[in-house]
Short mmCIF file of C-alpha atoms in Angstrom, two decimals:
data_model
loop_
_atom_site.label_atom_id
_atom_site.label_comp_id
_atom_site.label_asym_id
_atom_site.label_seq_id
_atom_site.Cartn_x
_atom_site.Cartn_y
_atom_site.Cartn_z
CA MET A 90 0.00 0.00 0.00
CA ASP A 91 1.29 3.46 -0.87
CA SER A 92 1.26 6.43 1.48
CA PHE A 93 2.16 10.10 1.59
CA SER A 94 2.60 12.65 4.36
CA ALA A 95 -0.11 15.25 4.83
CA ASP A 96 1.05 18.74 5.76
CA ASP A 97 0.59 18.01 9.47
CA GLY A 98 2.78 14.89 9.31
CA GLU A 99 -0.02 12.31 9.27
CA ARG A 100 0.52 9.34 6.93
CA ILE A 101 -2.34 8.91 4.48
CA HIS A 102 -2.55 5.38 3.06
CA LEU A 103 -3.84 4.68 -0.42
CA LYS A 104 -3.77 2.32 -3.38
CA ILE A 105 -2.83 3.51 -6.86
CA SER A 106 -3.44 1.46 -10.00
CA GLY A 107 -4.21 1.78 -13.68
CA SER A 108 -3.12 4.49 -16.10
CA GLY A 109 -4.71 7.48 -17.73
CA ALA A 110 -6.51 10.54 -16.42
CA PRO A 111 -6.68 10.58 -12.59
CA LEU A 112 -9.79 9.21 -10.89
CA VAL A 113 -9.85 9.75 -7.11
CA LEU A 114 -12.30 7.64 -5.08
CA LEU A 115 -13.41 8.78 -1.60
CA HIS A 116 -15.20 6.19 0.57
CA GLY A 117 -17.83 6.64 3.27
CA TRP A 118 -17.65 6.85 7.06
CA THR A 119 -16.25 3.70 8.77
CA SER A 120 -15.32 2.25 5.35
CA THR A 121 -12.00 1.78 3.51
CA HIS A 122 -10.44 1.83 0.06
CA ARG A 123 -11.67 -1.76 -0.36
CA ASP A 124 -15.19 -0.47 -1.04
CA TRP A 125 -13.97 0.35 -4.55
CA ASN A 126 -12.54 -3.07 -5.39
CA PRO A 127 -15.56 -4.16 -7.49
CA PHE A 128 -14.95 -1.28 -9.92
CA LEU A 129 -11.21 -1.47 -10.38
CA GLU A 130 -10.92 -3.60 -13.50
CA ASP A 131 -13.16 -1.30 -15.51
CA PHE A 132 -11.85 1.98 -14.09
CA GLU A 133 -8.18 0.99 -14.35
CA ALA A 134 -8.58 0.35 -18.08
CA ARG A 135 -9.08 4.07 -18.65
CA HIS A 136 -7.80 5.85 -15.54
CA GLN A 137 -5.10 6.09 -12.94
CA VAL A 138 -7.23 5.19 -9.92
CA LEU A 139 -6.33 6.55 -6.47
CA ARG A 140 -8.35 5.29 -3.52
CA TRP A 141 -7.39 6.16 0.03
CA ASP A 142 -8.18 5.11 3.53
CA ALA A 143 -9.34 8.45 4.89
CA ARG A 144 -7.61 9.73 8.00
CA GLY A 145 -8.81 7.71 11.03
CA HIS A 146 -10.12 4.93 8.78
CA GLY A 147 -8.85 1.61 7.45
CA GLY A 148 -7.34 0.46 10.72
CA HIS A 149 -4.37 2.83 10.49
CA ALA A 150 -3.49 4.27 13.89
CA LEU A 151 -3.19 8.05 13.89
CA ARG A 152 0.36 9.35 14.25
CA THR A 153 -0.60 12.95 15.00
CA THR A 154 -3.03 14.68 17.34
CA SER A 155 -5.00 16.20 14.46
CA VAL A 156 -8.69 15.34 14.70
CA PRO A 157 -10.06 13.77 11.48
CA THR A 158 -12.58 16.50 10.76
CA VAL A 159 -14.12 16.99 7.34
CA GLU A 160 -12.01 20.15 6.97
CA ARG A 161 -8.85 18.16 7.70
CA MET A 162 -9.85 15.42 5.24
CA ALA A 163 -10.49 18.03 2.55
CA ARG A 164 -7.00 19.36 3.17
CA ASP A 165 -5.71 15.79 2.91
CA LEU A 166 -7.31 15.63 -0.53
CA HIS A 167 -5.56 18.88 -1.43
CA ASN A 168 -2.28 17.38 -0.18
CA LEU A 169 -2.91 14.23 -2.24
CA LEU A 170 -3.40 16.23 -5.43
CA ASP A 171 -0.24 18.19 -4.67
CA HIS A 172 1.86 15.16 -3.76
CA TYR A 173 1.04 13.25 -6.94
CA GLY A 174 0.90 16.34 -9.16
CA LEU A 175 -2.67 15.66 -10.28
CA GLU A 176 -4.56 18.04 -12.55
CA LYS A 177 -8.02 17.72 -14.08
CA ALA A 178 -8.88 14.91 -11.67
CA VAL A 179 -12.30 13.32 -11.54
CA VAL A 180 -13.28 12.88 -7.86
CA VAL A 181 -15.97 10.43 -6.78
CA GLY A 182 -17.32 10.74 -3.24
CA HIS A 183 -19.68 8.32 -1.52
CA SER A 184 -21.46 9.54 1.63
CA MET A 185 -18.67 10.98 3.81
CA GLY A 186 -16.58 11.16 0.66
CA ALA A 187 -19.15 13.51 -0.87
CA LEU A 188 -18.99 15.76 2.20
CA THR A 189 -15.19 15.75 1.95
CA LEU A 190 -15.46 16.70 -1.70
CA TRP A 191 -17.87 19.56 -0.98
CA GLN A 192 -15.57 20.84 1.78
CA TYR A 193 -12.65 20.66 -0.65
CA LEU A 194 -14.58 22.73 -3.18
CA ARG A 195 -15.41 25.29 -0.48
CA ASP A 196 -11.80 25.60 0.66
CA PHE A 197 -9.82 25.12 -2.56
CA GLY A 198 -12.21 25.55 -5.48
CA SER A 199 -12.40 23.34 -8.56
CA ARG A 200 -9.27 24.43 -10.46
CA ARG A 201 -7.56 21.05 -10.02
CA LEU A 202 -10.70 19.02 -10.86
CA SER A 203 -12.45 18.30 -14.13
CA ARG A 204 -15.64 16.56 -12.92
CA VAL A 205 -17.22 15.33 -9.70
CA VAL A 206 -19.45 12.39 -8.84
CA VAL A 207 -21.59 12.42 -5.68
CA ILE A 208 -23.16 9.23 -4.33
CA ASP A 209 -26.22 9.39 -2.04
CA GLN A 210 -25.50 12.30 0.26
CA SER A 211 -27.26 15.32 1.69
CA PRO A 212 -25.45 18.66 1.96
CA LYS A 213 -26.67 18.91 5.57
CA LEU A 214 -27.11 15.75 7.64
CA LEU A 215 -29.07 17.21 10.54
CA THR A 216 -32.61 18.41 10.12
CA ASP A 217 -34.37 21.38 11.69
CA ASP A 218 -37.61 23.30 11.28
CA ASP A 219 -36.49 24.64 7.89
CA TRP A 220 -34.54 21.63 6.57
CA LYS A 221 -36.09 18.19 6.16
CA SER A 222 -33.73 16.73 3.57
CA GLY A 223 -31.16 15.38 6.02
CA ILE A 224 -30.98 11.94 7.64
CA TYR A 225 -34.39 10.23 7.82
CA GLY A 226 -36.05 13.62 7.24
CA ASP A 227 -36.23 14.07 11.02
CA PHE A 228 -32.74 13.57 12.48
CA ASP A 229 -32.24 16.77 14.44
CA HIS A 230 -29.58 17.91 16.94
CA ARG A 231 -31.32 16.07 19.77
CA ARG A 232 -31.41 12.77 17.88
CA ASN A 233 -27.80 13.22 16.87
CA ALA A 234 -26.78 13.81 20.48
CA ARG A 235 -28.47 10.52 21.42
CA PHE A 236 -26.74 8.76 18.55
CA MET A 237 -23.34 10.06 19.59
CA HIS A 238 -24.00 8.89 23.14
CA GLU A 239 -24.80 5.44 21.71
CA LEU A 240 -21.55 5.51 19.72
CA GLU A 241 -19.66 6.05 22.96
CA GLY A 242 -21.39 3.05 24.54
CA ASP A 243 -21.34 0.47 21.73
CA PHE A 244 -19.89 1.94 18.57
CA ALA A 245 -20.49 -1.04 16.29
CA GLU A 246 -24.11 -1.54 17.28
CA ALA A 247 -24.92 2.16 17.02
CA VAL A 248 -23.56 2.28 13.45
CA LEU A 249 -25.51 -0.82 12.44
CA ARG A 250 -28.71 0.57 13.95
CA LEU A 251 -28.30 3.91 12.19
CA ALA A 252 -28.42 2.13 8.83
CA ALA A 253 -31.08 -0.39 9.90
CA PHE A 254 -33.75 1.90 11.29
CA GLY A 255 -34.05 4.31 8.41
CA HIS A 256 -36.15 4.23 5.25
CA ASN A 257 -34.93 0.90 3.83
CA GLU A 258 -37.10 -2.00 4.97
CA ARG A 259 -34.69 -4.63 3.64
CA SER A 260 -31.87 -3.20 5.78
CA ARG A 261 -34.12 -3.27 8.83
CA ALA A 262 -35.13 -6.87 8.20
CA LYS A 263 -31.52 -7.98 7.72
CA TYR A 264 -30.49 -6.33 10.97
CA LEU A 265 -33.36 -7.91 12.92
CA GLU A 266 -32.60 -11.34 11.42
CA ASN A 267 -29.03 -10.89 12.68
CA GLY A 268 -27.58 -13.20 10.07
CA SER A 269 -23.98 -13.82 9.11
CA GLY A 270 -23.70 -10.64 7.04
CA ILE A 271 -24.69 -8.44 9.97
CA GLU A 272 -22.38 -10.33 12.30
CA THR A 273 -19.48 -9.91 9.86
CA ALA A 274 -20.15 -6.17 9.71
CA ARG A 275 -20.41 -6.04 13.51
CA GLN A 276 -17.05 -7.71 13.97
CA ARG A 277 -15.44 -5.43 11.38
CA LEU A 278 -16.76 -2.36 13.18
CA ARG A 279 -15.67 -3.69 16.57
CA ALA A 280 -12.12 -4.00 15.29
CA LEU A 281 -11.96 -0.23 14.64
CA ASP A 282 -10.72 2.44 17.03
CA PRO A 283 -13.97 4.33 17.69
CA ARG A 284 -12.49 7.59 19.02
CA PRO A 285 -11.34 9.16 15.74
CA LEU A 286 -14.48 7.94 14.00
CA ILE A 287 -16.73 9.51 16.63
CA ASP A 288 -14.79 12.75 16.36
CA CYS A 289 -15.15 12.51 12.60
CA TRP A 290 -18.92 12.03 12.88
CA ALA A 291 -19.19 15.13 15.08
CA SER A 292 -17.60 17.13 12.28
CA LEU A 293 -19.69 15.57 9.51
CA SER A 294 -22.95 16.14 11.34
CA ALA A 295 -22.08 19.80 12.02
CA ALA A 296 -21.42 20.57 8.35
CA ASP A 297 -23.69 22.43 5.95
CA TYR A 298 -22.79 22.60 2.25
CA ARG A 299 -25.99 24.00 0.80
CA ASP A 300 -24.15 27.20 -0.09
CA VAL A 301 -21.39 25.24 -1.86
CA LEU A 302 -23.68 23.44 -4.29
CA GLN A 303 -24.61 26.51 -6.29
CA THR A 304 -20.91 27.40 -6.75
CA ILE A 305 -20.00 24.13 -8.50
CA SER A 306 -19.13 25.13 -12.05
CA ILE A 307 -17.68 21.83 -13.31
CA PRO A 308 -19.83 18.91 -14.51
CA ALA A 309 -21.43 16.92 -11.69
CA LEU A 310 -22.95 13.44 -11.77
CA LEU A 311 -25.28 12.51 -8.92
CA VAL A 312 -26.12 8.87 -8.13
CA TYR A 313 -28.73 8.22 -5.44
CA GLY A 314 -30.50 5.16 -4.09
CA GLY A 315 -34.22 5.18 -4.65
CA ALA A 316 -34.60 3.24 -1.38
CA SER A 317 -31.77 4.96 0.51
CA ASN A 318 -31.59 4.21 4.23
CA PHE A 319 -31.20 7.90 4.94
CA TYR A 320 -32.52 10.17 2.19
CA SER A 321 -35.65 10.65 0.13
CA THR A 322 -35.63 11.28 -3.58
CA GLY A 323 -36.43 14.86 -2.58
CA THR A 324 -32.89 15.17 -1.23
CA ALA A 325 -31.46 13.99 -4.53
CA GLU A 326 -33.64 16.45 -6.43
CA TYR A 327 -32.60 19.29 -4.13
CA VAL A 328 -28.93 18.60 -4.84
CA ARG A 329 -29.60 18.34 -8.58
CA ASP A 330 -31.54 21.61 -8.63
CA SER A 331 -28.85 23.40 -6.58
CA ILE A 332 -25.86 22.47 -8.78
CA PRO A 333 -25.85 24.14 -12.20
CA ASN A 334 -26.33 21.55 -14.96
CA ALA A 335 -26.02 18.52 -12.66
CA LEU A 336 -26.98 15.11 -14.03
CA LEU A 337 -29.00 12.93 -11.63
CA HIS A 338 -29.48 9.16 -11.77
CA ILE A 339 -31.72 7.52 -9.18
CA TYR A 340 -31.25 3.76 -8.91
CA ASP A 341 -34.65 2.42 -7.96
CA GLY A 342 -35.03 -0.01 -5.09
CA VAL A 343 -31.48 0.18 -3.70
CA ASP A 344 -30.07 1.68 -0.54
CA HIS A 345 -27.37 4.16 0.51
CA ALA A 346 -24.78 2.28 -1.58
CA PRO A 347 -26.43 2.34 -5.03
CA HIS A 348 -23.06 1.90 -6.76
CA LEU A 349 -22.50 -1.43 -5.01
CA TRP A 350 -25.98 -2.79 -5.77
CA GLU A 351 -25.90 -1.68 -9.41
CA ARG A 352 -22.21 -2.11 -10.14
CA GLY A 353 -22.44 -2.48 -13.91
CA ARG A 354 -24.80 0.45 -14.29
CA PHE A 355 -22.62 2.65 -12.07
CA ILE A 356 -19.48 1.82 -14.04
CA ARG A 357 -21.23 2.68 -17.30
CA ASP A 358 -22.69 5.89 -15.87
CA VAL A 359 -19.34 7.11 -14.56
CA LEU A 360 -17.33 6.24 -17.66
CA ASP A 361 -19.97 7.72 -19.98
CA PHE A 362 -20.10 10.88 -17.84
CA VAL A 363 -16.32 11.29 -17.89
CA ALA A 364 -16.30 10.82 -21.67
CA LEU A 365 -18.89 13.56 -22.30
CA PRO A 366 -17.52 16.59 -24.15
CA ALA A 367 -16.67 19.51 -21.89
CA GLY A 368 -18.97 22.50 -21.88
#
C-alpha cells in the first residue's frame, strides 16, 4: 500500500493502480479503500485510480493529534493532489466522501478538478424546522446527540442501527434477522478504534454545504439510491436543482450504496459521464 505525508505529518494510506486521467475515489464513514474493489478492472482500463483510507479509517493508527474533521480530510485531498501532481482529476465521493469533496470545493475551489461524482448524500445531515432533507427527514440535533451517546457506549451496534432503522425495509429486516452478514459487519466495526471515528462524525454532522452546491461550475454526476436508508428522492432532487447543470441518476429499489448494488450500471454511468464533451 502506498502512502504520503499530509502537511501536518499524518501518513495517508492509499492504493494507486491503472493508467490514464486521474480518478480519485473517496469512501464513506467507517469504510476503507476496499469499497472500490468491485470497480477497479473497468476503471483501471481508462484511468489512474487513487483510492485512500481516509484519516482515522482503514485500521491505520493516527500518528498525530490532528482530529479527522471533514475540513482536515479536505486538506488531505488537497495534499494528495499536490503530492502526486494531479490536474483535471475526476473525484468520486460516496457519503462521507461527498462531504469531503464539498468541503474541498469550499476551501480550494475546482481548479484542479475536471468533474465530480456524488453518491447518495445530503449537503446537511441534521434536520431542523427549515430543513427536512437530512438523515431520515427528522434527524435533528437532539437525535444526533443521542446517537453520539450510543456511539460512545457500543460503537459497532450504534452504526448498524443507524443504517437499519431508516427508510430501507430490507436493511431493517436484515439487521433484525441478525444473520452472518450483519455479524461480519459487527465484527469489522468492533475492530476499529472508535475515538477518531466519533470525532469525525461530530464534524460531519455539524457541516452544511448548501451554499457550496450553487458554486460548483464543473460537470457533476449525482447517483442516489431510490430506497436509501437515509434520504428521500427529494434530497437527490434538491442537490440536482442546486448544482448548475447537474446530471442525476436515481437507482430504484437500492439503498445508501447504489453503486455497489448496481455495479455495472454505475461503471457505465461514470465512464460515460467522464467521456462527455466539456462545456
